[in-house]
XYZ file of C-alpha atoms in Angstrom:
134
model
C 12.775 22.422 2.364
C 15.093 23.694 -0.464
C 14.043 21.336 -3.327
C 17.124 22.297 -5.281
C 19.123 21.443 -2.440
C 21.464 18.522 -4.219
C 21.565 15.096 -3.320
C 25.453 14.607 -2.489
C 24.394 17.136 0.736
C 21.521 14.452 2.142
C 22.870 10.956 0.628
C 24.380 8.324 2.900
C 28.286 7.271 1.799
C 29.106 4.980 4.317
C 26.961 1.951 2.811
C 26.497 -2.239 3.422
C 26.449 -3.384 -0.024
C 25.909 -7.313 -1.222
C 27.082 -8.661 -4.491
C 24.791 -10.499 -7.169
C 26.328 -13.924 -5.766
C 25.831 -12.932 -2.134
C 23.379 -15.199 -0.519
C 19.672 -14.594 0.601
C 21.019 -15.141 4.617
C 24.153 -13.061 4.124
C 21.664 -10.565 3.128
C 19.178 -10.695 5.848
C 22.003 -10.630 8.403
C 23.618 -7.583 6.622
C 20.212 -5.394 6.905
C 19.611 -6.708 10.377
C 23.259 -5.690 11.511
C 23.057 -1.962 10.121
C 19.680 -1.526 10.599
C 18.710 -0.693 7.456
C 16.009 -1.713 4.586
C 17.995 -1.554 1.185
C 21.060 -2.619 0.444
C 22.912 -2.043 -2.893
C 23.604 -5.007 -5.342
C 26.940 -4.949 -7.068
C 28.579 -6.918 -9.935
C 31.902 -8.526 -9.194
C 33.352 -5.735 -10.866
C 32.069 -3.371 -8.457
C 29.182 -2.081 -10.881
C 25.354 -1.858 -9.536
C 23.554 -4.316 -10.730
C 20.045 -3.278 -8.724
C 18.539 -2.861 -5.262
C 17.699 -5.160 -2.737
C 14.812 -3.954 -0.222
C 12.881 -5.915 2.791
C 9.751 -6.393 0.587
C 12.101 -8.438 -2.305
C 12.192 -11.207 0.645
C 8.779 -11.906 0.221
C 9.664 -13.522 -3.103
C 11.246 -16.529 -0.450
C 7.806 -16.793 0.761
C 6.828 -19.576 -1.638
C 7.645 -22.797 -1.488
C 10.063 -25.015 -4.004
C 11.318 -21.334 -4.721
C 14.672 -21.951 -5.430
C 15.907 -18.758 -4.840
C 19.405 -18.860 -3.132
C 20.991 -15.483 -4.033
C 20.628 -11.633 -3.721
C 20.600 -11.895 -8.006
C 17.453 -14.221 -7.506
C 15.398 -11.670 -5.753
C 16.844 -8.334 -5.850
C 15.328 -5.570 -8.628
C 17.347 -5.651 -11.121
C 16.367 -2.137 -12.957
C 16.608 0.824 -10.957
C 16.523 4.480 -11.405
C 19.373 6.268 -10.053
C 20.494 9.489 -9.038
C 23.711 11.699 -9.461
C 25.041 13.655 -6.572
C 24.013 16.883 -8.261
C 20.642 15.935 -8.790
C 18.497 17.952 -6.607
C 15.790 16.772 -3.779
C 13.024 17.908 -6.250
C 14.053 15.582 -8.372
C 14.458 12.305 -6.086
C 10.999 13.335 -4.321
C 9.187 13.105 -7.942
C 11.013 9.583 -8.635
C 9.745 8.410 -5.365
C 6.241 9.847 -5.887
C 5.939 8.827 -9.383
C 7.763 5.292 -9.136
C 6.563 4.632 -5.380
C 10.292 3.516 -4.585
C 11.879 4.163 -1.123
C 15.569 3.991 -2.082
C 17.963 4.924 -5.223
C 21.046 4.858 -5.664
C 23.385 7.173 -6.381
C 25.992 7.168 -8.904
C 29.031 9.323 -10.326
C 30.399 8.250 -13.795
C 29.042 4.775 -13.121
C 30.516 4.393 -9.436
C 27.920 3.950 -6.352
C 28.414 7.083 -4.321
C 25.428 6.627 -2.052
C 22.117 5.976 -1.823
C 19.159 8.364 -0.963
C 15.947 7.001 0.670
C 12.628 8.729 1.654
C 14.022 8.693 5.179
C 16.833 11.261 4.401
C 13.695 13.341 2.540
C 11.732 12.940 6.017
C 15.345 14.023 8.035
C 15.935 17.030 5.299
C 11.990 18.349 6.442
C 12.627 17.999 10.021
C 15.571 20.223 9.972
C 13.186 22.778 8.940
C 12.553 25.798 12.011
C 8.861 25.524 12.961
C 6.890 28.585 12.364
C 4.452 29.234 14.576
C 1.975 31.179 11.760
C 2.242 27.679 10.144
C -0.324 26.196 12.925
C -2.205 29.593 13.292
């Protein structure tokens, strides 16, 4: 794997997103329907407000929590990448912070998302060399 590969080449650009006002039940439906584990959360103006991951739904397990919208359970302070950042940068952020998804912004506009699965797919594209296993 070339650690200098640009994030733009591996990021997902066809994104399912929610807004801060999206009901939690709608967000759950989107996660299931799209088969994803993370949803970028946008403000009504279209700016990144945070990210919603499956683990954020654990906050709903407390009776009487009164949590109804995505803004109640999302992670608001997230690290971000730019399309020109490298795979090495993403791998370091994933490792240091135990993240599994990073939004990709270009001039403050959400243009993609990179997940640990994207890095695994990149590794899987590498040719297998017999000498590595002997």
